[in-house]
Short mmCIF file of C-alpha atoms in Angstrom, two decimals:
data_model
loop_
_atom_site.label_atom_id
_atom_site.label_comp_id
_atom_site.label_asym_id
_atom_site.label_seq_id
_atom_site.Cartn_x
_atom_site.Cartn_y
_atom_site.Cartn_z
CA UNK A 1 0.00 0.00 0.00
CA UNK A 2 1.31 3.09 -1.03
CA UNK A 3 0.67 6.42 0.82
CA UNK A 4 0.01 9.54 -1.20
CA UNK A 5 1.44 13.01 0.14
CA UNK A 6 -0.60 16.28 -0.86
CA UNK A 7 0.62 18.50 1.45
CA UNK A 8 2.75 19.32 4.11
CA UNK A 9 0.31 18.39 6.81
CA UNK A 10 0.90 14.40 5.60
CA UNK A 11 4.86 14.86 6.38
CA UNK A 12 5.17 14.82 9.84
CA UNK A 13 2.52 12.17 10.20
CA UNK A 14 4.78 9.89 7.98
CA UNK A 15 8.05 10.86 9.58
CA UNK A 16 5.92 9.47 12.87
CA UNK A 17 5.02 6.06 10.96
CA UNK A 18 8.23 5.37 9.66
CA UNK A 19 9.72 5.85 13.07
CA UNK A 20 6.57 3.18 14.47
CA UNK A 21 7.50 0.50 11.68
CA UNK A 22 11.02 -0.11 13.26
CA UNK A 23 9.67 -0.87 16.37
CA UNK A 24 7.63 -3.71 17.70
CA UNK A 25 5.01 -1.93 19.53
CA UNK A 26 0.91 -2.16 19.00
CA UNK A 27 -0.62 0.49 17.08
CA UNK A 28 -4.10 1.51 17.37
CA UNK A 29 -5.20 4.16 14.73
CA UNK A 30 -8.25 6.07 15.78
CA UNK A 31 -10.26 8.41 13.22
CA UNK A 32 -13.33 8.66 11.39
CA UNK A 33 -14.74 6.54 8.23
CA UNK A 34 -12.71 6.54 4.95
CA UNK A 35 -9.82 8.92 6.66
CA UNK A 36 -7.19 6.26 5.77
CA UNK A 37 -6.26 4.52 8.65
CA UNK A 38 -6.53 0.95 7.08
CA UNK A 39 -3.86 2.43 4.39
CA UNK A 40 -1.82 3.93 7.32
CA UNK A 41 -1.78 0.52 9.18
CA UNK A 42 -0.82 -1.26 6.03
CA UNK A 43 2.11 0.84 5.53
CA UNK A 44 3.46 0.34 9.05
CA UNK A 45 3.30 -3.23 8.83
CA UNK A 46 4.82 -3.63 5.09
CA UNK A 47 7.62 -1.49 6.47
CA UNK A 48 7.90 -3.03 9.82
CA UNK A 49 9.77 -7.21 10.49
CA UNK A 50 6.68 -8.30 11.20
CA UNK A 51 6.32 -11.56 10.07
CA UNK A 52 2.71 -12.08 11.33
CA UNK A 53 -0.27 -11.27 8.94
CA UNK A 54 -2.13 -8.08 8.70
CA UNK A 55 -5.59 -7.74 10.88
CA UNK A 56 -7.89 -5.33 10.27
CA UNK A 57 -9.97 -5.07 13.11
CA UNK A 58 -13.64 -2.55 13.32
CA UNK A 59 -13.76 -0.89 16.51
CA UNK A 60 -17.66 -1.04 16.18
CA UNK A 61 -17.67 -4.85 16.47
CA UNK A 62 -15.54 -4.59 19.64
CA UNK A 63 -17.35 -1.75 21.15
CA UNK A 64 -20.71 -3.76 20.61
CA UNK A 65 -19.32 -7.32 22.04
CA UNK A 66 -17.81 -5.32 25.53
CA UNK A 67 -21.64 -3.73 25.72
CA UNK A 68 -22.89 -7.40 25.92
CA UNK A 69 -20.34 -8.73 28.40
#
């Protein structure tokens, strides 16, 4: 997944990921539908040595199950 800079607002932001995908920490990428967080995630984990697969998780499902608990 490629990420697509149109501004100088996106730099920083990527300067941040790049520094997350050499480490081995969890990420957890908050934001509202179709900002690009799934493309963000991707990114840091085709950059990262992660071996493991990718795993898109929606917050909504989790919120939803803890209500029920």
């Amino acid at each position: 997944t490629d990420i697509i800079l149109t501004g100088s607002v996106m730099r920083p932001i990527l300067n941040t990921i790049n520094q997350i995908s050499k480490t081995n920490v969890i990420v957890l990428l908050l934001g509202e539908s179709g900002t690009g967080k799934t493309s963000l995630a991707r990114y840091i984990h085709k950059n990262s040595r992660r071996k493991v697969y990718f795993k898109k998780v929606n917050k909504s499902i989790y919120i939803n199950y803890r209500r029920k608990l």
